[in-house]
Amino acid sequence: MSAEIIDGKAFAAEVRAKVAEHVAKLAERGIKPGLAVVLVGEDPASQVYVRSKGKQTVEAGMESFEHKLDASTSEADLLALVDKLNNDPAVNGILVQLPLPDHIDEDKVINAIDPAKDVDGFHISNVGLLATGQKAMVPCTPLGCLMLLRDYFGSLSGKSAVVVGRSNIVGKPMAQLLLRDSCTVTIAHSRTKDIEDVVRQADIVVAAVGRPEMVTGDWLKKGAVVIDVGINRLPPAEEGAKGKLVGDVDFASASDVAGAITPVPGGVGPMTIACLLANTLTATCRANGLEEPEGLTA
Amino acid sequence: MSAEIIDGKAFAAEVRAKVAEHVAKLAERGIKPGLAVVLVGEDPASQVYVRSKGKQTVEAGMESFEHKLDASTSEADLLALVDKLNNDPAVNGILVQLPLPDHIDEDKVINAIDPAKDVDGFHISNVGLLATGQKAMVPCTPLGCLMLLRDYFGSLSGKSAVVVGRSNIVGKPMAQLLLRDSCTVTIAHSRTKDIEDVVRQADIVVAAVGRPEMVTGDWLKKGAVVIDVGINRLPPAEEGAKGKLVGDVDFASASDVAGAITPVPGGVGPMTIACLLANTLTATCRANGLEEPEGLTA
């Protein structure tokens, strides 16, 4: 174990404090950012996330609007709610918690959100804006990873970065963000040949595949900085117990080789909601024609 | 010189013939694809392009609508024309020739085009759709490169590809297309360190930087397939003469090492307009709820 631990929990607390500070300044102008979170159905994990989001939103001094809909809600009714929130000036950010029940078209719902209020950054307009280097709403998890990396390195220009995983939610936007910050970016995935060798080239490794402890120490260049986006629960050791939470990186072996590494839990995880709050603040500033807070956007 | 020459000129003719064949079938249903090209001002290069586009559109059996506007045309008037074309059922594809005069906001004009008619694939919605793996209109030049590569390799899955250049028009959409076809994709650019070493890893090299003969043979892995997007005119040897046309790849040294390579001219160049016609056909099929022609889209 030689790697520096990147403390995402502490950094997320700093981000939230910065957001709260800006929110307090907005209050002097009579502006209170509002985040609407829509939950359809009773998925237990989603309920936990939505509760955390609501709690942290309020703690940052913002207004939290929770809309809990029955699992049988029709797509039309959900779209009608999105439309109402789009037109509600008290709502600056709209987040529809995924996954949605099977009878609802997720893409349709996400693309019905006003892009300016799309604090998850999943609307195709925001994806397109990010990909073309324009002002966008940026997905929260990759934004959180970017903040940790910028904090560690200062400038990312010229660093070689490998993103393992090509999801629309993490891998692909992460690659766009690293490219925008002038990294040389490689996207590796399940079809990549000799993936260990590819990863071993990189100064920066972002693992976002959802496979427990896939990236081991021997995949890493000495001194590489490793950002572990994975959150996987291992099978429990004994019946009735809870399995251990691990990332996509094998922390024990990786931390012997890496220069710095995010732990799981306590690394990227806490950054996601912090960035959701940051995005809501950014959306509020843009909606009011005010300057955006520094260091809280891409 | 050992590399196979990838004959883009011949391949583009095949693509145009395929398009013409489909257009003839559409004619039996009383459908005639229409492409509107809008040119603002008198830029000589743009005039040449627009003339070629119009000619090849007609040769493929499609309707060509040319709109030549004065350089002093206001943004509002241009937007009004775009709106008219959006609502004209005879127009299936709209292309606004770039660059536009300085007093007109290019992004605003491009994003005013109906995404379904955006045959250049530059609208942020199409960029977002491409980036998320959904059905999009794909930019013509990278689509042409993809067709050449698919024709050469069959499947691209698992190949390592380096795209040199990160423009919104070529480099970035090219990377998305290669990733969609399951290549391991690296994007290199002006800030990339040891760029020769990065390029030397790749089975596929797409050069799109606009720097004459930058990529030389010693940058290449033996047998790599090289797609040269660059079109650069060297300073003429004597006054009054025309300079030689070269790519971003040094053809002489590269063709000693590469397994296959596109020449300049006669490589990627002819593919761009062929893919514009293919996109117009695709847009027409989608607009009419008909099956898309095989092999002409990403």
Coordinates of C-alpha atoms in Angstrom, one line a residue:
Chain A
M1 CA 0.0 0.0 0.0
S2 CA 1.7 3.1 -1.2
A3 CA -1.0 5.0 -3.0
E4 CA -2.5 8.2 -1.7
I5 CA -6.1 7.8 -0.9
I6 CA -8.4 10.3 -2.7
D7 CA -11.0 11.1 -0.1
G8 CA -14.2 11.6 -2.2
K9 CA -16.3 11.8 0.9
A10 CA -14.3 14.8 2.2
F11 CA -14.2 16.5 -1.2
A12 CA -17.9 16.0 -1.7
A13 CA -18.5 17.7 1.6
E14 CA -16.4 20.7 0.3
V15 CA -18.4 20.8 -2.9
R16 CA -21.6 20.8 -0.9
A17 CA -20.3 23.6 1.3
K18 CA -19.4 25.6 -1.8
V19 CA -22.9 25.1 -3.2
A20 CA -24.5 26.1 0.1
E21 CA -22.3 29.3 0.2
H22 CA -23.5 30.2 -3.3
V23 CA -27.1 29.4 -2.5
A24 CA -26.9 31.7 0.5
K25 CA -25.7 34.5 -1.8
L26 CA -28.6 33.8 -4.2
A27 CA -31.0 34.1 -1.3
E28 CA -29.9 37.7 -0.8
R29 CA -31.3 38.3 -4.3
G30 CA -34.5 36.5 -3.5
I31 CA -33.5 33.4 -5.6
K32 CA -33.9 29.9 -4.2
P33 CA -32.8 27.0 -6.4
G34 CA -35.3 24.2 -6.6
L35 CA -34.7 20.6 -7.5
A36 CA -37.6 18.3 -8.5
V37 CA -37.0 14.6 -8.2
V38 CA -39.5 12.2 -9.7
L39 CA -39.7 8.6 -8.6
V40 CA -41.9 6.1 -10.3
G41 CA -42.5 2.8 -8.4
E42 CA -41.0 1.3 -5.3
D43 CA -37.5 0.2 -6.2
P44 CA -35.8 0.0 -2.8
A45 CA -32.4 1.3 -4.1
S46 CA -34.1 4.2 -5.9
Q47 CA -36.0 5.1 -2.8
V48 CA -32.7 5.3 -0.9
Y49 CA -31.1 7.5 -3.5
V50 CA -34.1 9.8 -3.7
R51 CA -34.2 10.2 0.0
S52 CA -30.5 11.1 0.1
K53 CA -30.9 13.6 -2.7
G54 CA -33.8 15.3 -1.0
K55 CA -32.0 15.5 2.3
Q56 CA -28.8 17.0 0.8
T57 CA -30.7 19.4 -1.4
V58 CA -32.4 20.9 1.7
E59 CA -29.1 20.9 3.6
A60 CA -27.6 23.0 0.9
G61 CA -30.4 25.5 1.3
M62 CA -32.3 24.6 -1.8
E63 CA -35.9 23.7 -2.3
S64 CA -36.6 20.0 -2.8
F65 CA -39.7 18.8 -4.6
E66 CA -40.4 15.1 -4.5
H67 CA -42.9 13.5 -6.7
K68 CA -43.5 9.8 -5.9
L69 CA -45.7 8.1 -8.5
D70 CA -47.3 4.7 -8.5
A71 CA -45.5 2.0 -10.5
S72 CA -48.6 1.8 -12.7
T73 CA -48.4 5.5 -13.7
S74 CA -48.8 5.9 -17.5
E75 CA -46.2 7.3 -19.7
A76 CA -48.6 10.1 -20.6
D77 CA -49.1 11.1 -17.0
L78 CA -45.4 11.1 -16.4
L79 CA -44.8 13.3 -19.5
A80 CA -47.5 15.6 -18.3
L81 CA -45.7 16.0 -14.9
V82 CA -42.4 16.7 -16.7
D83 CA -44.2 19.3 -18.8
K84 CA -45.6 20.9 -15.6
L85 CA -42.1 21.0 -14.0
N86 CA -40.6 22.4 -17.2
N87 CA -43.0 25.3 -16.9
D88 CA -42.6 25.8 -13.1
P89 CA -40.3 28.7 -12.5
A90 CA -39.6 27.5 -8.9
V91 CA -38.1 24.3 -10.4
N92 CA -34.5 24.8 -11.7
G93 CA -33.5 21.1 -11.9
I94 CA -35.5 18.1 -12.9
L95 CA -34.3 14.5 -12.2
V96 CA -36.3 11.5 -13.2
Q97 CA -34.9 8.6 -11.2
L98 CA -34.0 5.7 -13.4
P99 CA -34.8 2.9 -14.0
L100 CA -38.4 3.5 -15.0
P101 CA -41.0 0.7 -15.2
D102 CA -40.9 -1.3 -18.4
H103 CA -44.1 0.2 -19.9
I104 CA -42.4 3.7 -20.0
D105 CA -39.9 4.7 -22.7
E106 CA -37.0 6.2 -20.7
D107 CA -35.4 8.0 -23.7
K108 CA -38.8 9.7 -24.4
V109 CA -39.2 10.9 -20.8
I110 CA -35.6 12.1 -20.5
N111 CA -35.8 14.0 -23.8
A112 CA -39.0 15.6 -22.7
I113 CA -37.2 17.4 -19.9
D114 CA -36.2 21.0 -20.7
P115 CA -32.4 20.7 -21.4
A116 CA -31.7 23.7 -19.3
K117 CA -33.3 21.9 -16.3
D118 CA -31.8 18.5 -17.1
V119 CA -29.5 18.2 -14.1
D120 CA -28.7 14.6 -14.9
G121 CA -27.2 15.7 -18.3
F122 CA -28.9 12.8 -20.1
H123 CA -30.9 14.8 -22.6
I124 CA -29.6 14.2 -26.1
S125 CA -29.1 18.0 -26.5
N126 CA -26.9 18.1 -23.5
V127 CA -25.0 15.0 -24.7
G128 CA -24.5 16.9 -28.1
L129 CA -23.4 20.1 -26.4
L130 CA -20.9 18.3 -24.2
A131 CA -19.6 16.4 -27.3
T132 CA -19.1 19.6 -29.3
G133 CA -17.4 21.4 -26.4
Q134 CA -20.3 23.8 -25.7
K135 CA -21.9 24.7 -22.4
A136 CA -24.0 21.8 -21.3
M137 CA -25.4 20.1 -18.2
V138 CA -22.9 17.4 -17.5
P139 CA -23.8 14.0 -16.0
C140 CA -23.1 14.0 -12.3
T141 CA -20.8 11.0 -11.8
P142 CA -18.3 11.8 -14.5
L143 CA -18.4 15.4 -13.4
G144 CA -17.5 14.3 -9.9
C145 CA -14.6 12.2 -11.3
L146 CA -13.3 15.2 -13.3
M147 CA -13.4 17.4 -10.2
L148 CA -11.3 14.9 -8.2
L149 CA -8.8 14.6 -11.0
R150 CA -8.5 18.4 -11.5
D151 CA -8.0 18.8 -7.8
Y152 CA -5.3 16.1 -7.8
F153 CA -3.4 17.2 -10.9
G154 CA -4.2 20.9 -11.4
S155 CA -4.1 20.7 -15.2
L156 CA -4.9 17.4 -17.0
S157 CA -3.5 18.6 -20.4
G158 CA -1.4 16.0 -22.1
K159 CA -2.1 13.2 -19.6
S160 CA -2.9 9.8 -21.1
A161 CA -6.3 8.6 -19.7
V162 CA -8.0 5.2 -20.2
V163 CA -11.7 5.0 -19.5
V164 CA -12.7 1.4 -19.0
G165 CA -16.4 1.0 -19.9
R166 CA -18.5 2.8 -22.5
S167 CA -21.8 3.4 -20.9
N168 CA -23.8 6.5 -21.8
I169 CA -24.1 7.5 -18.1
V170 CA -20.4 7.3 -17.2
G171 CA -17.8 6.0 -19.7
K172 CA -18.7 8.1 -22.7
P173 CA -19.3 11.4 -21.0
M174 CA -16.2 10.8 -18.9
A175 CA -14.2 10.4 -22.1
Q176 CA -15.6 13.7 -23.5
L177 CA -14.7 15.5 -20.3
L178 CA -11.1 14.2 -20.3
L179 CA -10.8 15.1 -24.0
R180 CA -12.1 18.6 -23.3
D181 CA -9.4 18.9 -20.7
S182 CA -6.8 17.9 -23.3
C183 CA -6.0 14.4 -22.1
T184 CA -5.1 11.7 -24.7
V185 CA -8.2 9.5 -24.2
T186 CA -8.6 5.8 -24.8
I187 CA -11.9 4.1 -24.3
A188 CA -11.6 0.4 -23.5
H189 CA -14.4 -2.1 -23.1
S190 CA -15.4 -5.7 -23.1
R191 CA -14.2 -6.2 -26.7
T192 CA -10.8 -4.6 -26.1
K193 CA -7.9 -7.0 -26.7
D194 CA -5.1 -7.2 -24.2
I195 CA -6.9 -4.7 -22.0
E196 CA -4.3 -5.0 -19.3
D197 CA -1.7 -3.6 -21.7
V198 CA -4.0 -0.8 -22.8
V199 CA -4.7 0.2 -19.2
R200 CA -1.0 0.0 -18.3
Q201 CA -0.3 2.9 -20.7
A202 CA -2.3 5.3 -18.7
D203 CA -1.5 8.1 -16.3
I204 CA -5.2 8.2 -15.4
V205 CA -7.5 5.1 -15.2
V206 CA -11.2 5.5 -14.8
A207 CA -12.9 2.2 -14.2
A208 CA -16.7 2.1 -14.9
V209 CA -17.6 -1.3 -16.0
G210 CA -19.6 -2.8 -13.1
R211 CA -17.4 -5.8 -12.7
P212 CA -16.2 -6.4 -9.1
E213 CA -12.4 -5.9 -8.7
M214 CA -11.7 -6.4 -12.4
V215 CA -8.7 -4.0 -12.6
T216 CA -5.8 -5.4 -10.6
G217 CA -2.5 -3.9 -9.6
D218 CA -0.6 -5.6 -12.5
W219 CA -2.8 -3.7 -15.0
L220 CA -1.5 -0.4 -13.8
K221 CA 1.5 1.8 -14.6
K222 CA 3.5 2.6 -11.5
G223 CA 2.1 5.9 -10.1
A224 CA -1.1 5.9 -12.1
V225 CA -4.1 7.7 -10.7
V226 CA -7.1 5.4 -10.4
I227 CA -10.7 6.6 -10.2
D228 CA -13.0 3.7 -9.3
V229 CA -16.6 4.3 -10.3
G230 CA -17.8 0.8 -9.6
I231 CA -20.1 -0.1 -6.7
N232 CA -20.6 -3.8 -6.5
R233 CA -21.8 -5.9 -3.6
L234 CA -20.0 -9.2 -3.3
P235 CA -22.0 -12.3 -2.3
P236 CA -22.2 -12.5 1.6
A237 CA -19.8 -14.7 3.4
E238 CA -22.6 -16.2 5.4
E239 CA -26.3 -16.5 5.0
G240 CA -28.3 -13.5 6.2
A241 CA -25.2 -11.2 6.2
K242 CA -24.6 -8.3 3.8
G243 CA -21.9 -8.8 1.1
K244 CA -18.9 -6.5 1.1
L245 CA -19.1 -3.4 -1.1
V246 CA -16.2 -3.3 -3.7
G247 CA -15.4 -1.3 -6.7
D248 CA -14.3 -2.2 -10.3
V249 CA -10.7 -2.0 -9.0
D250 CA -9.1 -4.5 -6.8
F251 CA -8.1 -2.0 -4.1
A252 CA -5.5 -4.1 -2.3
S253 CA -3.3 -4.9 -5.3
A254 CA -4.0 -1.6 -7.1
S255 CA -3.0 0.6 -4.1
D256 CA 0.4 -1.0 -4.1
V257 CA 1.1 0.3 -7.6
A258 CA -1.1 3.4 -8.1
G259 CA 0.1 6.9 -7.2
A260 CA -3.4 7.7 -5.9
I261 CA -6.7 5.9 -5.8
T262 CA -10.3 6.4 -4.8
P263 CA -11.7 3.9 -2.3
V264 CA -15.1 2.2 -2.4
P265 CA -17.1 3.3 -0.6
G266 CA -16.1 6.9 0.1
G267 CA -14.6 7.8 -3.3
V268 CA -16.6 8.6 -6.3
G269 CA -20.0 7.7 -4.7
P270 CA -20.5 10.8 -2.5
M271 CA -19.4 13.0 -5.5
T272 CA -22.5 12.1 -7.5
I273 CA -25.1 13.8 -5.3
A274 CA -22.7 16.7 -4.6
C275 CA -22.5 17.3 -8.4
L276 CA -26.2 17.0 -8.7
L277 CA -26.5 19.9 -6.3
A278 CA -23.8 21.8 -8.2
N279 CA -25.7 21.2 -11.4
T280 CA -28.9 22.5 -9.9
L281 CA -27.0 25.6 -8.8
T282 CA -25.5 26.1 -12.2
A283 CA -28.9 25.7 -13.9
T284 CA -30.3 28.3 -11.5
C285 CA -27.5 30.8 -12.3
R286 CA -28.0 30.3 -16.0
A287 CA -31.8 30.6 -15.8
N288 CA -31.3 33.9 -14.0
G289 CA -28.5 35.2 -16.3
L290 CA -26.1 35.2 -13.4
E291 CA -22.4 34.2 -13.5
E292 CA -21.8 30.5 -12.9
P293 CA -20.0 29.5 -9.7
E294 CA -16.4 28.7 -10.3
G295 CA -15.1 25.2 -10.0
L296 CA -18.5 23.6 -9.9
T297 CA -19.0 23.0 -13.6
A298 CA -17.0 21.4 -16.4
Chain B
M1 CA 5.6 0.8 -51.3
S2 CA 3.9 -2.3 -50.1
A3 CA 0.5 -1.0 -48.9
E4 CA -2.7 -1.8 -50.6
I5 CA -4.3 1.4 -52.0
I6 CA -7.9 1.9 -50.7
D7 CA -9.6 3.3 -53.8
G8 CA -12.1 5.8 -52.3
K9 CA -13.0 7.1 -55.8
A10 CA -14.1 3.7 -57.0
F11 CA -15.9 2.9 -53.7
A12 CA -17.7 6.3 -53.7
A13 CA -18.9 5.5 -57.2
E14 CA -20.3 2.2 -55.9
V15 CA -22.1 4.0 -53.1
R16 CA -23.6 6.5 -55.5
A17 CA -24.7 3.6 -57.7
K18 CA -26.4 2.0 -54.7
V19 CA -28.1 5.2 -53.8
A20 CA -29.3 5.7 -57.4
E21 CA -30.7 2.1 -57.4
H22 CA -32.7 2.8 -54.2
V23 CA -33.8 6.2 -55.5
A24 CA -35.2 4.4 -58.6
K25 CA -37.1 2.0 -56.4
L26 CA -38.5 4.9 -54.5
A27 CA -39.6 6.5 -57.8
E28 CA -41.9 3.5 -58.3
R29 CA -43.8 4.6 -55.1
G30 CA -43.9 8.2 -56.3
I31 CA -41.2 9.3 -53.9
K32 CA -38.3 11.5 -55.0
P33 CA -35.7 12.5 -52.4
G34 CA -34.9 16.2 -52.4
L35 CA -31.7 17.9 -51.1
A36 CA -31.6 21.6 -50.5
V37 CA -28.2 23.2 -50.3
V38 CA -27.9 26.8 -49.0
L39 CA -24.9 28.9 -49.9
V40 CA -24.4 32.3 -48.4
G41 CA -21.8 34.5 -50.1
E42 CA -19.2 33.9 -52.8
D43 CA -16.5 31.8 -51.2
P44 CA -14.8 30.1 -54.2
A45 CA -14.1 26.7 -52.5
S46 CA -17.7 26.6 -51.2
Q47 CA -19.0 27.4 -54.7
V48 CA -17.1 24.4 -56.1
Y49 CA -18.4 22.1 -53.4
V50 CA -22.0 23.2 -53.9
R51 CA -21.8 22.7 -57.6
S52 CA -20.4 19.2 -57.2
K53 CA -23.1 18.4 -54.6
G54 CA -25.9 19.6 -56.9
K55 CA -24.5 17.7 -59.9
Q56 CA -24.1 14.4 -58.1
T57 CA -27.6 14.8 -56.4
V58 CA -29.2 15.0 -59.8
E59 CA -27.1 12.2 -61.2
A60 CA -28.4 10.0 -58.4
G61 CA -32.0 10.7 -59.5
M62 CA -32.7 13.1 -56.6
E63 CA -34.1 16.6 -56.7
S64 CA -31.5 19.3 -56.0
F65 CA -32.6 22.7 -54.6
E66 CA -29.9 25.4 -54.6
H67 CA -30.4 28.5 -52.6
K68 CA -27.7 31.1 -53.2
L69 CA -27.9 34.1 -50.9
D70 CA -26.0 37.3 -50.9
A71 CA -23.1 37.6 -48.4
S72 CA -25.0 40.4 -46.7
T73 CA -28.0 38.2 -46.0
S74 CA -29.2 38.7 -42.4
E75 CA -29.3 35.8 -39.9
A76 CA -33.0 36.3 -39.6
D77 CA -33.5 35.8 -43.3
L78 CA -31.3 32.7 -43.3
L79 CA -33.3 31.3 -40.4
A80 CA -36.5 32.1 -42.2
L81 CA -35.3 30.1 -45.2
V82 CA -34.3 27.2 -43.0
D83 CA -37.7 27.2 -41.4
K84 CA -39.3 27.2 -44.9
L85 CA -37.2 24.2 -45.9
N86 CA -38.0 22.4 -42.7
N87 CA -41.6 22.6 -43.6
D88 CA -41.3 21.8 -47.2
P89 CA -42.2 18.1 -47.8
A90 CA -40.3 18.0 -51.1
V91 CA -37.1 18.7 -49.1
N92 CA -35.7 15.6 -47.3
G93 CA -32.2 16.9 -46.6
I94 CA -31.0 20.4 -45.8
L95 CA -27.3 21.4 -45.9
V96 CA -26.1 24.9 -45.1
Q97 CA -22.7 25.2 -46.6
L98 CA -20.1 26.3 -44.0
P99 CA -18.4 28.6 -43.3
L100 CA -21.0 31.3 -42.9
P101 CA -20.2 35.0 -42.9
D102 CA -19.1 36.4 -39.6
H103 CA -22.3 38.2 -38.8
I104 CA -24.2 34.9 -38.7
D105 CA -24.1 32.5 -35.7
E106 CA -23.3 29.1 -37.3
D107 CA -24.4 27.0 -34.3
K108 CA -27.8 28.8 -34.2
V109 CA -28.4 28.2 -37.9
I110 CA -27.4 24.5 -37.8
N111 CA -29.5 23.9 -34.7
A112 CA -32.5 25.5 -36.5
I113 CA -32.5 22.7 -39.1
D114 CA -35.0 19.9 -38.4
P115 CA -32.7 17.1 -37.1
A116 CA -34.5 14.6 -39.3
K117 CA -33.4 16.7 -42.3
D118 CA -29.9 17.5 -41.0
V119 CA -27.9 15.5 -43.6
D120 CA -24.6 17.0 -42.4
G121 CA -25.2 15.5 -38.9
F122 CA -24.1 18.6 -37.1
H123 CA -27.2 19.4 -35.2
I124 CA -26.6 18.9 -31.4
S125 CA -29.5 16.4 -31.3
N126 CA -27.8 14.2 -33.9
V127 CA -24.5 14.6 -32.1
G128 CA -26.2 13.4 -29.0
L129 CA -28.0 10.5 -30.7
L130 CA -24.8 9.3 -32.2
A131 CA -22.9 9.6 -28.9
T132 CA -25.6 7.5 -27.1
G133 CA -25.7 4.8 -29.8
Q134 CA -29.1 5.8 -31.1
K135 CA -30.3 6.3 -34.7
A136 CA -28.8 9.6 -35.9
M137 CA -27.9 11.5 -39.1
V138 CA -24.1 10.9 -39.1
P139 CA -21.6 13.4 -40.4
C140 CA -20.6 12.6 -44.0
T141 CA -16.8 12.4 -43.8
P142 CA -16.5 10.1 -40.8
L143 CA -19.3 8.0 -42.2
G144 CA -17.3 7.6 -45.5
C145 CA -14.2 6.6 -43.5
L146 CA -16.3 4.0 -41.6
M147 CA -17.6 2.6 -44.8
L148 CA -14.1 2.2 -46.2
L149 CA -12.9 0.5 -43.0
R150 CA -15.9 -1.9 -42.8
D151 CA -15.4 -2.8 -46.4
Y152 CA -11.7 -3.5 -45.8
F153 CA -12.0 -5.4 -42.5
G154 CA -15.5 -6.8 -42.4
S155 CA -15.9 -6.5 -38.7
L156 CA -14.0 -3.8 -36.8
S157 CA -14.7 -5.4 -33.3
G158 CA -11.7 -5.5 -31.1
K159 CA -9.4 -3.5 -33.4
S160 CA -7.4 -0.7 -31.8
A161 CA -8.0 2.6 -33.6
V162 CA -6.3 6.0 -33.1
V163 CA -8.1 9.1 -34.4
V164 CA -5.6 11.9 -34.8
G165 CA -7.5 15.2 -34.4
R166 CA -10.5 16.1 -32.3
S167 CA -12.7 18.3 -34.5
N168 CA -16.4 18.3 -34.1
I169 CA -16.8 17.6 -37.8
V170 CA -14.4 14.6 -38.2
G171 CA -12.3 13.5 -35.2
K172 CA -15.0 13.3 -32.5
P173 CA -17.8 11.7 -34.6
M174 CA -15.2 9.3 -36.1
A175 CA -14.3 8.2 -32.6
Q176 CA -17.9 7.6 -31.8
L177 CA -18.5 5.5 -34.9
L178 CA -15.4 3.4 -34.3
L179 CA -16.5 2.9 -30.7
R180 CA -20.0 1.9 -31.8
D181 CA -18.3 -0.8 -34.0
S182 CA -16.4 -2.0 -30.9
C183 CA -13.0 -0.7 -31.6
T184 CA -10.7 0.3 -28.7
V185 CA -10.5 4.0 -29.6
T186 CA -7.9 6.5 -28.7
I187 CA -8.2 10.2 -29.6
A188 CA -4.9 11.9 -30.0
H189 CA -4.4 15.6 -30.7
S190 CA -2.0 18.6 -30.5
R191 CA -1.5 18.1 -26.7
T192 CA -0.8 14.4 -26.9
K193 CA 2.7 13.5 -25.6
D194 CA 4.8 11.1 -27.7
I195 CA 2.1 11.0 -30.3
E196 CA 4.2 8.7 -32.6
D197 CA 4.2 6.0 -29.9
V198 CA 0.4 6.4 -29.4
V199 CA -0.2 6.1 -33.2
R200 CA 2.2 3.1 -33.4
Q201 CA -0.1 1.1 -31.2
A202 CA -3.0 1.2 -33.6
D203 CA -4.4 -1.3 -36.1
I204 CA -6.4 1.6 -37.6
V205 CA -5.2 5.2 -37.9
V206 CA -7.5 8.0 -39.0
A207 CA -5.6 11.2 -39.6
A208 CA -7.8 14.4 -39.4
V209 CA -5.7 17.2 -38.2
G210 CA -5.2 19.5 -41.3
R211 CA -1.4 19.4 -41.0
P212 CA 0.3 18.4 -44.3
E213 CA 2.1 15.0 -44.2
M214 CA 2.4 15.0 -40.4
V215 CA 2.0 11.2 -39.9
T216 CA 5.1 9.5 -41.4
G217 CA 5.9 5.8 -41.9
D218 CA 7.9 5.5 -38.6
W219 CA 4.7 6.5 -36.7
L220 CA 2.9 3.3 -37.9
K221 CA 2.7 -0.3 -36.8
K222 CA 3.6 -2.6 -39.6
G223 CA 0.4 -3.5 -41.5
A224 CA -1.7 -0.7 -40.0
V225 CA -4.7 0.6 -42.1
V226 CA -4.4 4.3 -42.6
I227 CA -7.3 6.6 -43.5
D228 CA -6.1 10.0 -44.5
V229 CA -8.8 12.7 -44.1
G230 CA -6.5 15.7 -44.7
I231 CA -6.6 17.8 -47.9
N232 CA -3.8 20.3 -47.8
R233 CA -2.4 22.3 -50.7
L234 CA 1.4 22.7 -50.5
P235 CA 3.0 26.0 -51.5
P236 CA 3.6 25.9 -55.3
A237 CA 7.1 25.1 -56.5
E238 CA 7.0 28.1 -58.9
E239 CA 5.0 31.3 -59.0
G240 CA 1.7 31.0 -60.7
A241 CA 1.6 27.3 -60.4
K242 CA -0.8 25.3 -58.3
G243 CA 0.7 23.6 -55.2
K244 CA 0.5 19.9 -54.8
L245 CA -2.5 18.4 -52.9
V246 CA -1.4 16.2 -50.0
G247 CA -3.0 14.6 -47.0
D248 CA -2.2 14.6 -43.3
V249 CA -0.1 11.5 -43.9
D250 CA 3.2 11.3 -45.7
F251 CA 2.1 8.9 -48.4
A252 CA 5.5 7.8 -49.6
S253 CA 6.9 6.7 -46.2
A254 CA 3.6 5.5 -44.8
S255 CA 2.8 3.3 -47.7
D256 CA 6.0 1.4 -47.0
V257 CA 4.8 0.4 -43.6
A258 CA 1.0 0.4 -43.8
G259 CA -1.1 -2.6 -44.8
A260 CA -3.5 -0.4 -46.6
I261 CA -3.8 3.4 -47.1
T262 CA -6.1 5.9 -48.7
P263 CA -4.5 8.3 -51.2
V264 CA -5.0 12.0 -51.5
P265 CA -6.7 12.9 -53.7
G266 CA -9.0 9.9 -54.5
G267 CA -9.3 8.5 -51.0
V268 CA -11.7 9.9 -48.4
G269 CA -12.5 13.0 -50.5
P270 CA -15.0 11.4 -52.9
M271 CA -16.7 9.6 -50.1
T272 CA -18.0 12.8 -48.4
I273 CA -20.5 13.7 -51.2
A274 CA -21.4 10.0 -51.7
C275 CA -22.3 9.9 -48.0
L276 CA -24.3 13.1 -48.3
L277 CA -26.4 11.4 -51.0
A278 CA -26.7 8.3 -48.8
N279 CA -27.8 10.5 -45.9
T280 CA -30.4 12.2 -48.0
L281 CA -31.7 8.8 -49.1
T282 CA -31.8 7.6 -45.5
A283 CA -33.6 10.7 -44.3
T284 CA -36.2 10.2 -47.1
C285 CA -36.8 6.6 -46.1
R286 CA -37.2 7.5 -42.4
A287 CA -39.6 10.4 -43.3
N288 CA -41.7 7.9 -45.3
G289 CA -41.6 5.2 -42.7
L290 CA -39.7 2.9 -45.2
E291 CA -36.9 0.5 -44.4
E292 CA -33.5 2.1 -44.6
P293 CA -31.1 1.0 -47.4
E294 CA -28.6 -1.5 -46.1
G295 CA -24.9 -0.6 -45.9
L296 CA -25.5 3.1 -46.4
T297 CA -25.8 4.2 -42.8
A298 CA -23.9 3.7 -39.6

